[in-house]
Coordinates of N, CA and C and ligand atoms in Angstrom, one line a residue:
X212 N 11.5 15.7 8.3 CA 11.0 14.3 8.3 C 9.5 14.2 8.3
X213 N 9.0 13.3 7.6 CA 7.5 13.1 7.6 C 7.3 11.6 7.7
X214 N 6.1 11.2 8.2 CA 5.8 9.8 8.3 C 4.7 9.5 7.3
X215 N 5.0 8.5 6.5 CA 4.0 8.1 5.5 C 3.6 6.6 5.6
X216 N 2.4 6.3 5.6 CA 1.9 4.9 5.5 C 1.9 4.5 4.1
X217 N 2.5 3.3 3.8 CA 2.5 2.8 2.5 C 1.8 1.4 2.4
X218 N 1.3 1.0 1.3 CA 0.7 -0.3 1.1 C 1.5 -1.0 0.0
X219 N 2.0 -2.2 0.3 CA 2.7 -3.0 -0.7 C 1.8 -4.2 -1.1
X220 N 1.9 -4.5 -2.4 CA 1.1 -5.6 -2.9 C 1.8 -6.4 -4.0
X221 N 1.5 -7.7 -4.1 CA 2.1 -8.5 -5.2 C 1.1 -9.6 -5.5
X222 N 0.9 -9.9 -6.7 CA 0.1 -11.2 -7.1 C 0.7 -12.0 -8.2
X223 N 2.0 -11.8 -8.4 CA 2.7 -12.6 -9.4 C 3.9 -13.3 -8.9
X224 N 4.2 -14.5 -9.3 CA 5.4 -15.2 -9.0 C 5.5 -15.4 -7.5
X225 N 6.8 -15.3 -6.9 CA 7.0 -15.5 -5.5 C 6.6 -14.2 -4.7
X226 N 5.3 -14.1 -4.4 CA 4.8 -12.9 -3.9 C 5.5 -12.4 -2.7
X227 N 5.7 -13.3 -1.7 CA 6.4 -12.9 -0.5 C 7.8 -12.4 -0.7
X228 N 8.5 -13.0 -1.7 CA 9.8 -12.6 -2.0 C 9.8 -11.2 -2.6
X229 N 8.9 -10.8 -3.4 CA 8.8 -9.5 -3.9 C 8.6 -8.5 -2.8
X230 N 7.7 -8.8 -1.9 CA 7.4 -7.9 -0.7 C 8.7 -7.7 0.1
X231 N 9.4 -8.9 0.3 CA 10.6 -8.8 1.2 C 11.7 -7.9 0.5
X232 N 11.8 -8.1 -0.9 CA 12.8 -7.3 -1.6 C 12.4 -5.8 -1.6
X233 N 11.1 -5.5 -1.7 CA 10.7 -4.2 -1.7 C 11.0 -3.5 -0.4
X234 N 10.8 -4.2 0.7 CA 11.1 -3.7 2.0 C 12.5 -3.3 2.2
X235 N 13.4 -4.2 1.7 CA 14.9 -3.9 1.7 C 15.2 -2.6 0.9
X236 N 14.6 -2.5 -0.3 CA 14.8 -1.4 -1.2 C 14.3 -0.1 -0.5
X237 N 13.1 -0.2 0.1 CA 12.6 1.0 0.7 C 13.5 1.5 1.8
X238 N 14.0 0.6 2.6 CA 14.9 1.0 3.7 C 16.2 1.6 3.2
X239 N 16.7 1.1 2.0 CA 17.9 1.6 1.4 C 17.7 3.0 0.8
X240 N 16.5 3.1 0.1 CA 16.4 4.3 -0.8 C 15.5 5.4 -0.2
X241 N 14.6 5.0 0.7 CA 13.5 6.0 1.0 C 13.5 6.5 2.5
X242 N 14.1 5.8 3.4 CA 14.1 6.3 4.8 C 14.1 5.2 5.8
X243 N 13.5 5.5 7.0 CA 13.5 4.5 8.0 C 12.1 3.8 8.1
X244 N 12.1 2.5 8.2 CA 10.9 1.7 8.4 C 10.6 1.7 9.9
X245 N 9.5 2.2 10.3 CA 9.2 2.3 11.7 C 8.2 1.2 12.2
X246 N 7.3 0.8 11.3 CA 6.4 -0.3 11.6 C 6.0 -1.1 10.4
X247 N 5.6 -2.3 10.6 CA 5.3 -3.2 9.5 C 4.1 -4.1 10.0
X248 N 3.1 -4.2 9.1 CA 1.9 -5.1 9.5 C 2.3 -6.5 9.2
X249 N 1.4 -7.4 9.5 CA 1.5 -8.8 9.1 C 1.2 -8.8 7.5
X250 N 1.4 -9.9 6.9 CA 1.0 -10.1 5.5 C -0.4 -10.6 5.4
X251 N -1.2 -10.1 4.5 CA -2.6 -10.5 4.3 C -2.7 -11.0 2.9
X252 N -3.5 -12.1 2.8 CA -3.9 -12.6 1.4 C -5.2 -12.0 1.1
X253 N -5.3 -11.4 -0.1 CA -6.5 -10.6 -0.4 C -7.1 -10.9 -1.8
X254 N -8.4 -10.9 -1.9 CA -9.0 -11.1 -3.2 C -8.8 -9.9 -4.1
X255 N -8.5 -10.1 -5.4 CA -8.2 -9.0 -6.3 C -9.4 -8.1 -6.4
X256 N -9.1 -6.8 -6.5 CA -10.1 -5.7 -6.5 C -10.1 -5.2 -7.9
X257 N -11.3 -4.9 -8.5 CA -11.3 -4.3 -9.8 C -11.4 -5.3 -10.9
X258 N -10.3 -6.0 -11.2 CA -10.2 -7.0 -12.2 C -10.1 -8.3 -11.5
X259 N -11.2 -9.1 -11.5 CA -11.3 -10.2 -10.6 C -10.6 -11.5 -11.0
X260 N -10.5 -11.7 -12.4 CA -9.9 -12.9 -12.9 C -8.4 -12.8 -12.9
X261 N -7.8 -12.8 -11.7 CA -6.3 -12.8 -11.5 C -6.0 -13.3 -10.2
X262 N -4.8 -13.8 -9.9 CA -4.4 -14.4 -8.7 C -4.6 -13.5 -7.5
X263 N -4.8 -14.1 -6.3 CA -4.9 -13.3 -5.1 C -3.6 -12.5 -4.8
X264 N -3.7 -11.4 -4.1 CA -2.6 -10.6 -3.7 C -2.1 -11.0 -2.3
X265 N -0.8 -10.7 -2.1 CA -0.4 -10.5 -0.7 C -0.2 -9.0 -0.5
X266 N -0.6 -8.5 0.6 CA -0.5 -7.1 0.9 C 0.1 -6.9 2.3
X267 N 0.8 -5.8 2.5 CA 1.2 -5.4 3.9 C 1.3 -3.9 3.9
X268 N 1.1 -3.3 5.1 CA 1.3 -1.9 5.3 C 2.5 -1.6 6.1
X269 N 3.1 -0.5 5.8 CA 4.4 0.0 6.5 C 4.2 1.4 6.9
X270 N 5.0 1.8 8.0 CA 5.1 3.2 8.3 C 6.6 3.5 8.0
X271 N 6.7 4.5 7.1 CA 8.0 5.0 6.6 C 8.3 6.4 7.1
X272 N 9.5 6.6 7.7 CA 9.9 8.0 8.1 C 10.8 8.4 6.9
X273 N 10.5 9.5 6.3 CA 11.2 9.9 5.1 C 11.4 11.4 5.0
X274 N 12.6 11.8 4.4 CA 12.7 13.3 4.2 C 12.4 13.6 2.7
X275 N 11.8 12.7 2.0 CA 11.4 13.0 0.6 C 10.1 13.6 0.6
X276 N 9.9 14.5 -0.4 CA 8.6 15.1 -0.6 C 7.7 14.0 -1.2
X277 N 6.3 14.2 -1.2 CA 5.4 13.2 -1.7 C 5.8 12.8 -3.2
X278 N 6.1 13.8 -4.0 CA 6.4 13.6 -5.4 C 7.7 12.8 -5.5
X279 N 8.7 13.2 -4.7 CA 10.0 12.4 -4.8 C 9.8 11.0 -4.3
X280 N 9.0 10.9 -3.3 CA 8.7 9.5 -2.7 C 8.1 8.7 -3.8
X281 N 7.1 9.2 -4.5 CA 6.4 8.5 -5.5 C 7.4 8.0 -6.6
X282 N 8.3 8.9 -7.0 CA 9.3 8.6 -8.0 C 10.1 7.4 -7.5
X283 N 10.6 7.5 -6.3 CA 11.4 6.4 -5.7 C 10.6 5.1 -5.7
X284 N 9.3 5.1 -5.3 CA 8.5 3.9 -5.3 C 8.4 3.3 -6.7
X285 N 8.2 4.2 -7.7 CA 8.1 3.7 -9.0 C 9.4 3.1 -9.5
X286 N 10.5 3.7 -9.1 CA 11.8 3.1 -9.4 C 11.9 1.7 -8.8
X287 N 11.5 1.6 -7.6 CA 11.6 0.3 -6.9 C 10.7 -0.7 -7.7
X288 N 9.5 -0.3 -8.0 CA 8.6 -1.2 -8.8 C 9.2 -1.6 -10.1
X289 N 9.9 -0.7 -10.8 CA 10.5 -1.0 -12.1 C 11.7 -2.0 -11.8
X290 N 12.5 -1.7 -10.8 CA 13.7 -2.6 -10.5 C 13.2 -4.0 -10.2
X291 N 12.1 -4.1 -9.6 CA 11.6 -5.4 -9.2 C 10.7 -6.0 -10.2
X292 N 10.8 -5.5 -11.5 CA 10.2 -6.2 -12.6 C 8.8 -5.9 -12.9
X293 N 8.2 -4.8 -12.3 CA 6.9 -4.4 -12.6 C 6.8 -4.0 -14.1
X294 N 5.8 -4.5 -14.7 CA 5.5 -4.0 -16.1 C 4.1 -3.4 -16.0
X295 N 3.9 -2.2 -16.4 CA 2.6 -1.6 -16.4 C 1.8 -2.1 -17.6
X296 N 0.8 -2.9 -17.3 CA 0.0 -3.4 -18.4 C -1.4 -2.8 -18.1
X297 N -2.3 -3.7 -17.7 CA -3.7 -3.2 -17.5 C -3.9 -2.5 -16.2
X298 N -4.8 -1.6 -16.1 CA -5.1 -0.9 -14.9 C -5.7 -2.0 -14.0
X299 N -5.3 -2.1 -12.8 CA -5.8 -3.0 -11.8 C -5.5 -4.5 -12.1
X300 N -4.6 -4.7 -13.1 CA -4.2 -6.1 -13.5 C -3.1 -6.6 -12.6
X301 N -2.6 -7.9 -13.0 CA -1.6 -8.5 -12.2 C -0.3 -7.7 -12.1
X302 N 0.4 -7.8 -11.0 CA 1.7 -7.1 -10.9 C 2.6 -7.8 -9.9
X303 N 3.9 -7.8 -10.3 CA 4.8 -8.3 -9.3 C 4.9 -7.5 -8.1
X304 N 4.8 -6.2 -8.3 CA 4.9 -5.3 -7.1 C 4.1 -4.0 -7.3
X305 N 3.4 -3.6 -6.3 CA 2.7 -2.3 -6.4 C 2.9 -1.7 -5.0
X306 N 3.3 -0.4 -5.1 CA 3.5 0.3 -3.8 C 2.7 1.6 -3.9
X307 N 1.8 1.8 -3.0 CA 0.9 3.0 -2.9 C 1.2 3.8 -1.7
X308 N 1.1 5.1 -1.8 CA 1.2 6.0 -0.6 C -0.2 6.1 -0.1
X309 N -0.5 5.6 1.1 CA -1.8 5.7 1.7 C -2.0 7.1 2.3
X310 N -1.0 7.5 3.1 CA -1.1 8.8 3.7 C 0.3 9.4 3.8
X311 N 0.4 10.7 3.9 CA 1.7 11.4 4.1 C 1.5 12.4 5.1
X312 N 2.0 12.1 6.3 CA 1.7 13.0 7.5 C 0.2 13.2 7.5
X313 N -0.2 14.5 7.7 CA -1.7 14.8 7.7 C -2.0 15.5 6.4
X314 N -1.2 15.4 5.4 CA -1.4 16.2 4.2 C -2.6 15.7 3.4
X315 N -3.2 16.6 2.8 CA -4.3 16.3 1.8 C -3.9 17.0 0.5
X316 N -3.7 16.2 -0.5 CA -3.3 16.8 -1.8 C -3.9 16.1 -3.0
X317 N -4.1 16.8 -4.0 CA -4.6 16.2 -5.3 C -4.0 16.9 -6.4
X318 N -3.1 16.2 -7.1 CA -2.4 16.7 -8.3 C -2.6 15.7 -9.4
X319 N -2.1 16.0 -10.5 CA -2.2 15.1 -11.7 C -1.6 13.7 -11.3
X320 N -0.5 13.7 -10.5 CA 0.2 12.4 -10.3 C -0.2 11.8 -9.0
X321 N -0.7 12.6 -8.0 CA -0.8 12.1 -6.7 C -2.1 12.5 -6.0
X322 N -2.8 11.6 -5.4 CA -3.9 11.9 -4.5 C -3.6 11.3 -3.1
X323 N -3.5 12.2 -2.1 CA -3.2 11.8 -0.8 C -4.1 12.5 0.2
X324 N -4.7 11.7 1.1 CA -4.7 10.2 1.2 C -5.1 9.5 0.0
X325 N -4.7 8.3 -0.2 CA -5.0 7.5 -1.4 C -6.5 7.5 -1.6
X326 N -6.9 7.8 -2.9 CA -8.3 8.0 -3.2 C -9.2 6.8 -2.8
X327 N -8.7 5.6 -2.8 CA -9.5 4.4 -2.5 C -9.2 3.8 -1.1
X328 N -8.4 4.5 -0.3 CA -8.0 3.9 1.0 C -9.3 3.5 1.8
X329 N -10.2 4.3 1.9 CA -11.4 4.0 2.8 C -12.4 3.1 2.1
X330 N -12.2 2.7 0.8 CA -13.1 1.8 0.1 C -12.5 0.4 0.0
X331 N -11.3 0.2 0.4 CA -10.6 -1.0 0.1 C -10.2 -1.7 1.4
X332 N -10.9 -2.8 1.7 CA -10.6 -3.6 2.9 C -9.1 -4.1 2.9
X333 N -8.6 -4.4 1.6 CA -7.2 -4.9 1.6 C -6.2 -3.8 2.0
X334 N -6.6 -2.6 2.0 CA -5.7 -1.5 2.4 C -6.0 -1.2 3.9
X335 N -7.3 -1.1 4.2 CA -7.7 -0.7 5.6 C -7.2 -1.8 6.6
X336 N -7.4 -3.1 6.3 CA -7.1 -4.1 7.3 C -5.6 -4.1 7.8
X337 N -4.7 -4.1 6.8 CA -3.3 -4.1 7.3 C -2.9 -2.7 8.0
X338 N -3.5 -1.7 7.5 CA -3.2 -0.3 8.1 C -3.8 -0.3 9.5
X339 N -5.0 -0.9 9.7 CA -5.6 -0.8 11.0 C -4.8 -1.6 12.0
X340 N -4.1 -2.6 11.5 CA -3.2 -3.4 12.5 C -2.1 -2.5 13.1
X341 N -1.5 -1.6 12.3 CA -0.4 -0.8 12.8 C -0.9 0.6 13.2
X342 N -2.0 1.1 12.7 CA -2.4 2.5 12.9 C -3.9 2.6 13.2
X343 N -4.5 1.8 14.1 CA -5.9 1.9 14.3 C -6.4 3.3 14.7
X344 N -5.6 4.0 15.4 CA -6.1 5.4 15.8 C -5.6 6.5 15.0
X345 N -5.0 6.2 13.9 CA -4.6 7.3 12.9 C -5.9 7.9 12.3
X346 N -6.0 9.2 12.4 CA -7.2 9.9 11.9 C -7.0 10.3 10.4
X347 N -7.9 9.7 9.6 CA -7.8 10.1 8.1 C -8.0 11.6 8.0
X348 N -7.0 12.3 7.4 CA -7.0 13.7 7.4 C -8.1 14.4 6.6
X349 N -8.8 13.6 5.8 CA -9.9 14.2 5.0 C -11.2 13.8 5.6
X350 N -11.3 12.6 6.0 CA -12.6 12.0 6.4 C -12.8 12.2 7.9
X351 N -11.7 12.5 8.6 CA -11.7 12.8 10.1 C -12.3 11.6 10.9
X352 N -12.0 10.4 10.4 CA -12.3 9.2 11.2 C -11.1 8.4 11.3
X353 N -11.1 7.6 12.4 CA -9.9 6.7 12.6 C -9.9 5.6 11.6
X354 N -8.7 5.0 11.4 CA -8.6 3.8 10.4 C -9.5 2.7 11.0
X355 N -9.5 2.5 12.3 CA -10.4 1.4 12.9 C -11.8 1.7 12.5
X356 N -12.3 2.9 12.6 CA -13.7 3.2 12.3 C -14.0 3.0 10.8
X357 N -13.0 3.5 10.0 CA -13.2 3.3 8.5 C -13.3 1.8 8.2
X358 N -12.5 1.0 8.8 CA -12.5 -0.5 8.6 C -13.9 -1.0 9.0
X359 N -14.3 -0.6 10.2 CA -15.6 -1.1 10.7 C -16.8 -0.7 9.8
X360 N -16.6 0.4 9.2 CA -17.7 0.9 8.3 C -17.6 0.5 6.8
X361 N -16.5 -0.1 6.5 CA -16.2 -0.4 5.1 C -17.1 -1.5 4.6
X362 N -17.7 -1.3 3.4 CA -18.6 -2.3 2.9 C -18.0 -3.2 1.8
X363 N -16.7 -3.0 1.6 CA -16.0 -3.9 0.6 C -16.2 -5.4 1.0
X364 N -16.8 -6.2 0.1 CA -17.1 -7.6 0.5 C -15.9 -8.5 0.2
X365 N -14.9 -8.0 -0.5 CA -13.8 -8.9 -0.9 C -13.0 -9.4 0.3
X366 N -12.5 -10.7 0.2 CA -11.9 -11.3 1.4 C -10.5 -10.8 1.6
X367 N -10.2 -10.7 2.9 CA -8.9 -10.3 3.4 C -8.5 -11.2 4.6
X368 N -7.5 -12.1 4.4 CA -7.2 -13.1 5.5 C -5.7 -12.9 5.9
X369 N -5.4 -13.2 7.1 CA -4.0 -13.2 7.5 C -3.3 -14.3 6.8
X370 N -2.2 -14.0 6.2 CA -1.4 -15.0 5.5 C -0.6 -15.8 6.6
X371 N -0.2 -17.0 6.2 CA 0.6 -17.9 7.0 C 1.5 -17.2 8.0
X372 N 1.2 -17.2 9.3 CA 1.9 -16.3 10.2 C 3.4 -16.5 10.3
X373 N 3.9 -17.7 10.3 CA 5.4 -17.8 10.5 C 6.2 -17.3 9.3
X374 N 5.6 -17.4 8.1 CA 6.2 -16.9 7.0 C 6.1 -15.3 6.9
X375 N 5.0 -14.9 7.4 CA 4.7 -13.5 7.2 C 5.5 -12.5 8.1
X376 N 5.9 -13.0 9.3 CA 6.5 -12.1 10.2 C 8.0 -12.0 10.0
Ligands
AMP844 P1 -0.9 1.9 -9.9 O1 -1.0 1.3 -11.3 O2 -2.0 1.4 -9.0 O3 0.5 1.8 -9.3 O4 -1.1 3.4 -10.0 C1 -0.1 4.2 -10.3 C2 -0.5 5.7 -10.6 O5 -1.3 6.2 -9.6 C3 0.8 6.5 -10.6 O6 1.0 6.9 -12.0 C4 0.5 7.6 -9.7 O7 0.8 8.9 -10.3 C5 -0.9 7.5 -9.3 N1 -1.2 7.8 -7.9 C6 -2.1 8.7 -7.5 N2 -2.2 8.8 -6.1 C7 -1.3 7.8 -5.7 C8 -0.8 7.5 -4.4 N3 -1.4 8.0 -3.3 N4 0.1 6.5 -4.3 C9 0.6 5.9 -5.4 N5 0.3 6.3 -6.7 C10 -0.7 7.2 -6.8

C-alpha cells in the first residue's frame, strides 16, 4: 500500500457535482480515501480566458502502481465526460497525482512529484490544508514552506463552506 496525494479540478458545468462524483469513483476504483481538503475556487492557470476552477486535494491509500493509478484516473476522467481539447483549457474533470509516497520519478507519462506542484498556488493551498508538514521528496521542503514561498499571483479562495464540506 502507498499513500498518494491527488488534486481534483473542474471548471465546466456543475463543478461541485463533478468533484463529488470523482470522489465516489476514486473510492470505488482506486483505494481508500484518508483525507480530503476543503474546496477552493481558483483562477485559471495557463489559459486565462476560461471559467474559474474548483479544486480540492485528497490523500488516497492505494495498492496501485503510479502507472496503474494514472490509468484509473484517466478512466474516471473519461467516464465523467472529460474531452481532451486544449492543453490547460476548460475541463469537466482533471485529476493529477501530486505525490506518490516519497517517490521521485520521471517517465514519458508521469512526473512525480507533479512538475508544477511547487509553482501552483491552486495545488499548494489545498494540499497545505491536509499535509502542511509533508516534505516534498525532491525539493526537501514542507508543503507549508513551499506555499509560503510560492510567487504564483493567481487567486485561490475557500469556496462556500457549507457546500464544500
Ligand atoms: P492533463 O491534461 O493536465 O490531465 O495532463 C495529462 C497528462 O499529463 C497525462 O497524459 C499524463 O501522462 C501526464 N502527467 C505527467 N505527470 C502527471 C502526474 N503527476 N499526474 C497526472 N498526469 C501526469
